[in-house]
PDB file of C-alpha atoms and ligand atoms in Angstrom:
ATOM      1  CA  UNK A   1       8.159  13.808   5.554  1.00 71.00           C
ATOM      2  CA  UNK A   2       5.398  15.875   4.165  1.00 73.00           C
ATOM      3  CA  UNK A   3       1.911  15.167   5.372  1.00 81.00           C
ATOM      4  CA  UNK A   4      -0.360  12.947   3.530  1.00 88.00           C
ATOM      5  CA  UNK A   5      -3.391  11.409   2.826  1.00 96.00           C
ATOM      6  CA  UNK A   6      -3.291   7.632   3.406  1.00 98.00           C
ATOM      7  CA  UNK A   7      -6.080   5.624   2.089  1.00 98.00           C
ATOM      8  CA  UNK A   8      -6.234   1.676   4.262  1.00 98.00           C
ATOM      9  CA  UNK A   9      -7.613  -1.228   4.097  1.00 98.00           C
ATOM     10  CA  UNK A  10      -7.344  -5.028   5.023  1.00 98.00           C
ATOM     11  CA  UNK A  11      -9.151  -8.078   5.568  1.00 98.00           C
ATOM     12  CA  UNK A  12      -8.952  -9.902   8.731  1.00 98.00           C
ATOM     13  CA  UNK A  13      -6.179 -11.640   8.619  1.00 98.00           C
ATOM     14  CA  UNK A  14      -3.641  -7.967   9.605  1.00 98.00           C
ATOM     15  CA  UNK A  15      -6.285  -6.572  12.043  1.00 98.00           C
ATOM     16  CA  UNK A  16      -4.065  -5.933  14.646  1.00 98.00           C
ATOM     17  CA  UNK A  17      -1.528  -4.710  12.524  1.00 98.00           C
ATOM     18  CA  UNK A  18      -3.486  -2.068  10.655  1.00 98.00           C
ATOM     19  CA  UNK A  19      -4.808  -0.699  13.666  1.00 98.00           C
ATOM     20  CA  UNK A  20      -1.273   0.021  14.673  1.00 98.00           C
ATOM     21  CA  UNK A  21      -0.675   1.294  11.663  1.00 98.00           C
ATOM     22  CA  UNK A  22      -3.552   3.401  11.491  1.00 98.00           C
ATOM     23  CA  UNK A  23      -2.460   4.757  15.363  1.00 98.00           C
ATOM     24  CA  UNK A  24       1.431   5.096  14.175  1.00 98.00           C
ATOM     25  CA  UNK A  25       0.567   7.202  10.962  1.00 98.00           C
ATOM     26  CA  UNK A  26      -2.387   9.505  12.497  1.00 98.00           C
ATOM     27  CA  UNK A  27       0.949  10.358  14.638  1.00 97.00           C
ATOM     28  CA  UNK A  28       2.950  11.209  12.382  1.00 96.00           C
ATOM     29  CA  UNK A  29       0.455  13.692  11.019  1.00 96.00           C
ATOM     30  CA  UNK A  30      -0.994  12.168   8.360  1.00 97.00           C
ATOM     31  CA  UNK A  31      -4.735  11.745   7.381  1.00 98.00           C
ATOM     32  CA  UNK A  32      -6.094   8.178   7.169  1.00 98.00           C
ATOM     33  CA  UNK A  33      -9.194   7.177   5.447  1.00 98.00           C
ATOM     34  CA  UNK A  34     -10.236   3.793   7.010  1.00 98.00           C
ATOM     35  CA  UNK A  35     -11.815   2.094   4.600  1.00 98.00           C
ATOM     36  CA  UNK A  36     -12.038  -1.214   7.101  1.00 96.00           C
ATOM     37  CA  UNK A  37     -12.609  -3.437   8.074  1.00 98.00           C
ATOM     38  CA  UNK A  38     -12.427  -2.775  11.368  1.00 98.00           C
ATOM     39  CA  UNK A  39     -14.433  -6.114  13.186  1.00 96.00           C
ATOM     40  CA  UNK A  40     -12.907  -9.877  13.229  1.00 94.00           C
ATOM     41  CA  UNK A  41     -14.967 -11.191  10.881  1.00 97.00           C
ATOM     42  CA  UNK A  42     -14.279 -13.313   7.910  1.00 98.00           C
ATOM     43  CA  UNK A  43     -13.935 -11.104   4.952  1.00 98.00           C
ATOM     44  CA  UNK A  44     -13.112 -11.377   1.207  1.00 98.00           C
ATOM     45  CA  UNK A  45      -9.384  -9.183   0.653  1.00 98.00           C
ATOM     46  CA  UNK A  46     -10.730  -8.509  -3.110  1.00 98.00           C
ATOM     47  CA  UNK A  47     -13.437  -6.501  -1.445  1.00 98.00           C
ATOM     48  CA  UNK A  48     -10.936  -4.345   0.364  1.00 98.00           C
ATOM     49  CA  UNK A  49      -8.102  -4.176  -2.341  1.00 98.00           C
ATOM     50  CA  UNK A  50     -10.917  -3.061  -4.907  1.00 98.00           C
ATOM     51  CA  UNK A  51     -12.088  -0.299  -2.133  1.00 98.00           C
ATOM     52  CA  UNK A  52      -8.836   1.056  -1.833  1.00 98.00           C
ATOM     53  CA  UNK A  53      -7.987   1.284  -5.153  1.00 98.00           C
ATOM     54  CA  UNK A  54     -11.257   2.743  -6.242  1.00 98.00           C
ATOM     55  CA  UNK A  55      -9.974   5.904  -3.286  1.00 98.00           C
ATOM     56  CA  UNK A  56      -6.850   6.276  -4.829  1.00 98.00           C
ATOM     57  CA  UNK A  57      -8.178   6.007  -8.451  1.00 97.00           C
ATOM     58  CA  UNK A  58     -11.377   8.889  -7.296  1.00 97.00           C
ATOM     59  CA  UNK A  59      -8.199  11.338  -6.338  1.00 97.00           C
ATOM     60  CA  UNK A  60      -9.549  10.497  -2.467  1.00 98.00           C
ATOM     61  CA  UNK A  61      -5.949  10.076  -0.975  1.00 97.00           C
ATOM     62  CA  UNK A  62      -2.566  10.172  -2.411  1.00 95.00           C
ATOM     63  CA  UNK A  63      -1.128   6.963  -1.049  1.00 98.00           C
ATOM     64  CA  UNK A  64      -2.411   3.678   0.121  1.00 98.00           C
ATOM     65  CA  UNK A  65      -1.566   0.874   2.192  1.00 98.00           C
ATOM     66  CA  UNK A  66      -3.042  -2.353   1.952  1.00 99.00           C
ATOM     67  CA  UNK A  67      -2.697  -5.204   4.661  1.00 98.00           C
ATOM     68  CA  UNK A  68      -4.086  -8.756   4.344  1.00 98.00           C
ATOM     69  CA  UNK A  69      -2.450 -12.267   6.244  1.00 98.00           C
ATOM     70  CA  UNK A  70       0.168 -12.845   3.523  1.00 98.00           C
ATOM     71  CA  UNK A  71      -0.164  -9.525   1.636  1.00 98.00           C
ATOM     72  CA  UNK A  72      -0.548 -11.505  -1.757  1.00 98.00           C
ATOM     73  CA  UNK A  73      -3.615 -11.619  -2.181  1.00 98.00           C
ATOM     74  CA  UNK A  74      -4.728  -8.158  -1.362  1.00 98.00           C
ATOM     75  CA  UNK A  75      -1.832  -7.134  -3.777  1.00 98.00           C
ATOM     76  CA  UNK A  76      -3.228  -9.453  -6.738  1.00 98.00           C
ATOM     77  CA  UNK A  77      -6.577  -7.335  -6.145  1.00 98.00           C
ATOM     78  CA  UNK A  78      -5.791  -3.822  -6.034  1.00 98.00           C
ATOM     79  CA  UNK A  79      -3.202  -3.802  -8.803  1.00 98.00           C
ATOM     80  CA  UNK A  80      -5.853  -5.260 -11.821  1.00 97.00           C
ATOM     81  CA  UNK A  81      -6.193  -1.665 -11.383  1.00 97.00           C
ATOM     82  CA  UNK A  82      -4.203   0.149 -14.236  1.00 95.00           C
ATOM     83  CA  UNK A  83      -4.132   3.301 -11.568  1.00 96.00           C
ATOM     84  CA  UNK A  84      -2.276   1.046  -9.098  1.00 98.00           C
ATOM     85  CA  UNK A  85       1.377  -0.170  -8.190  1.00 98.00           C
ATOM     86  CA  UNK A  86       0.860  -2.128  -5.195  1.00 98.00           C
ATOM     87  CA  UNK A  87       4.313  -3.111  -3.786  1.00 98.00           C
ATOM     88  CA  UNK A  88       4.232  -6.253  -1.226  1.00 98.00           C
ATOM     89  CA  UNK A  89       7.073  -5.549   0.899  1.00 98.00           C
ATOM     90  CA  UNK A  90       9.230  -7.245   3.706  1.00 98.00           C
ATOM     91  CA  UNK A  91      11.928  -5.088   4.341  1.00 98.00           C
ATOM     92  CA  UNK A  92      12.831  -1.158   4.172  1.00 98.00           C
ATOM     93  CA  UNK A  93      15.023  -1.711   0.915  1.00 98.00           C
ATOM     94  CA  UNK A  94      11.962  -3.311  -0.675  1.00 98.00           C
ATOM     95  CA  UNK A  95      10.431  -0.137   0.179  1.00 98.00           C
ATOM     96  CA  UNK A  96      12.566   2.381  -0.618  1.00 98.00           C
ATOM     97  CA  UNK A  97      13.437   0.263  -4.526  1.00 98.00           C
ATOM     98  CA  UNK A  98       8.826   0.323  -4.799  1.00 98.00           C
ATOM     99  CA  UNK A  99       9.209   4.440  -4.748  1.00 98.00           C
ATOM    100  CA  UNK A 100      12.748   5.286  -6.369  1.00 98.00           C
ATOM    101  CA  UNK A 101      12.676   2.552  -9.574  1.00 98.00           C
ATOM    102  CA  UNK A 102       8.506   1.432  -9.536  1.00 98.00           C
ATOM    103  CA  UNK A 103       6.965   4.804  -7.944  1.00 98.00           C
ATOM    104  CA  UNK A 104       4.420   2.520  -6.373  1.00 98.00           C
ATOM    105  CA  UNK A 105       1.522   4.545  -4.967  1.00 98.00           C
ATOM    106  CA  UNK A 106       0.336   1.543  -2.561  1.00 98.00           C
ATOM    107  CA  UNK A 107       2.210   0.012   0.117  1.00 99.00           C
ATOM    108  CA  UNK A 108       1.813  -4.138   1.068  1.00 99.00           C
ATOM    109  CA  UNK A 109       2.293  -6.044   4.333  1.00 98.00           C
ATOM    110  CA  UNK A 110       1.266  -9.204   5.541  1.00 98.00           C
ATOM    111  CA  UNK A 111       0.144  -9.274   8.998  1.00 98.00           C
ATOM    112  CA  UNK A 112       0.774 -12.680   9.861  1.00 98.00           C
ATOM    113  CA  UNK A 113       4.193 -11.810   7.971  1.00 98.00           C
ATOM    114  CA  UNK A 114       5.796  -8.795   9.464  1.00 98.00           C
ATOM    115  CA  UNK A 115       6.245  -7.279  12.723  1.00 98.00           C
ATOM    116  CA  UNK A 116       5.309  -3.798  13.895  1.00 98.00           C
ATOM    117  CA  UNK A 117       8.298  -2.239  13.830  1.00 98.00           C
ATOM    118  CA  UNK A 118       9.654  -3.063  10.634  1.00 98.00           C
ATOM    119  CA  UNK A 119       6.289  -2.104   9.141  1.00 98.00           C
ATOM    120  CA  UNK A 120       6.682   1.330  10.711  1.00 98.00           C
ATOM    121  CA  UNK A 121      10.108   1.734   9.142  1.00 98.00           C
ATOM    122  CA  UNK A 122       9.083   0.323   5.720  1.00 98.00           C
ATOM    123  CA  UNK A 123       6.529   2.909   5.311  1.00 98.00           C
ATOM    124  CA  UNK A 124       8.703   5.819   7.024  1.00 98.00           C
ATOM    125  CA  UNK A 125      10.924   4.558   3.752  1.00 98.00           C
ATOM    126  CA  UNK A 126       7.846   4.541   1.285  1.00 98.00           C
ATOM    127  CA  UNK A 127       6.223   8.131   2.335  1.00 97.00           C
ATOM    128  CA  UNK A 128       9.327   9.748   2.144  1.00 97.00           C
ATOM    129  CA  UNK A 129      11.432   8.303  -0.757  1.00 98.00           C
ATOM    130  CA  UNK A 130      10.700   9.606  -4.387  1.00 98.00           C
ATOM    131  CA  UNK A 131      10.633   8.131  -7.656  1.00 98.00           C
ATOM    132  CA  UNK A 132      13.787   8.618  -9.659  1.00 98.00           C
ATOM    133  CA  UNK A 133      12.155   9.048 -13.346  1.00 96.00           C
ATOM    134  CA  UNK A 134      15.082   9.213 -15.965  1.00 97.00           C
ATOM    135  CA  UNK A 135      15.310   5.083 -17.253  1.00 97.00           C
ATOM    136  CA  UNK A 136      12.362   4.161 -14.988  1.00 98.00           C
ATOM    137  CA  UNK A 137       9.572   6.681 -16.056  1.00 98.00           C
ATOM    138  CA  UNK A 138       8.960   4.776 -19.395  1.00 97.00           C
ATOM    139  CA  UNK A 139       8.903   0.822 -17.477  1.00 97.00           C
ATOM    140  CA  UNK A 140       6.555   2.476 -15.670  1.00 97.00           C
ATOM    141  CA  UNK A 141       4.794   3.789 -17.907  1.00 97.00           C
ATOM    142  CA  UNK A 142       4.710   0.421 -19.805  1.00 96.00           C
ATOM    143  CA  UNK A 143       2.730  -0.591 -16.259  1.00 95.00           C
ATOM    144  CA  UNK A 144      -0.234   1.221 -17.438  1.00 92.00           C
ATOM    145  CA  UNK A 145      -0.601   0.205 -20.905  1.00 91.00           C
ATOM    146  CA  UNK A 146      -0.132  -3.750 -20.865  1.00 90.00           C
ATOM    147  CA  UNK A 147      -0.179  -5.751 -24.511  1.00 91.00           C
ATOM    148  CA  UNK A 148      -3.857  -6.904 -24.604  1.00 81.00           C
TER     149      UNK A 148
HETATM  150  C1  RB5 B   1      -7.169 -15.043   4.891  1.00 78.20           C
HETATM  151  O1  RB5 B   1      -7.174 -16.182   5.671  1.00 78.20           O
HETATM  152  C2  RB5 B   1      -5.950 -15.029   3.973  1.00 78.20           C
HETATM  153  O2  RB5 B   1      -6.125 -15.938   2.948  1.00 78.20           O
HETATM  154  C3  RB5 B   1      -5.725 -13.646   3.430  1.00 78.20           C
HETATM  155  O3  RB5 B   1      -5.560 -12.750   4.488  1.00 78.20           O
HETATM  156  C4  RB5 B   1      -4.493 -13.466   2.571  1.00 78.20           C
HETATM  157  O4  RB5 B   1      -3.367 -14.010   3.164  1.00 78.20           O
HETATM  158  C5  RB5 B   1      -4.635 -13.845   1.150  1.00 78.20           C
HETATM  159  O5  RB5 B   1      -3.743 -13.670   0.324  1.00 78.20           O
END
């Protein structure tokens, strides 16, 4: 799988887990930007969802993960972003469908949700799986420009 940059963030509640993460993708060879937080303090996932998407949005990395105790609510955040498809995922076929029919450009977990190693292998399946196009490009499409 080609190298990447990987914009991260999450709130407290997937600590652990995104420091894991952050140790399991650095060796694979990809970049990370950290964009915290990185303490056990209480935090507010908007905050972080809004950070990360602002990265991906300012061209800073080319995918994102986003980690928060359920994964909902971090995913809520980051895609009122028209820029962003935030998948949640639980499972690698959840991850492989967000790339090949949604060509999601942020990966979710919940930390107190998902274990290690199924988070490993759900985003081996999201950084290397690509979107399909053909009948999905114009659903997705559709993403961006919502009825107002
Ligand atoms: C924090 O306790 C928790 O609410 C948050 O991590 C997340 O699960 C929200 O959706």
């Amino acid at each position: 799988m080609p190298s990447q940059t990987i914009a991260i963030a999450n709130d407290h509640g997937a600590l652990a887990l995104k420091e894991h993460m952050v140790t399991y993708l650095k060796s694979k060879g990809h970049k990370i930007l950290d964009l915290g937080v990185n303490g056990p303090e209480s935090v507010d996932y908007p905050d972080f969802g809004y950070k990360l998407a602002e990265a991906l949005k300012n061209g800073k990395a080319t995918r994102g993960m986003l980690l928060c105790g359920s994964g909902i609510g971090i995913s809520i955040a980051a895609n009122r972003f028209s820029e962003i498809r935030a998948a949640l995922v639980h499972d690698v076929t959840g991850a492989r469908l967000s790339r090949e029919h949604n060509d999601a450009n942020v990966i979710v977990f919940g930390g107190r949700m998902i274990g290690p190693d199924l988070c490993q292998e759900c985003s081996d399946a999201f950084l290397s799986t690509s979107f399909e196009g053909g009948r999905h490009q114009g659903r997705v499409d559709k993403l961006s420009n919502p009825p107002v």
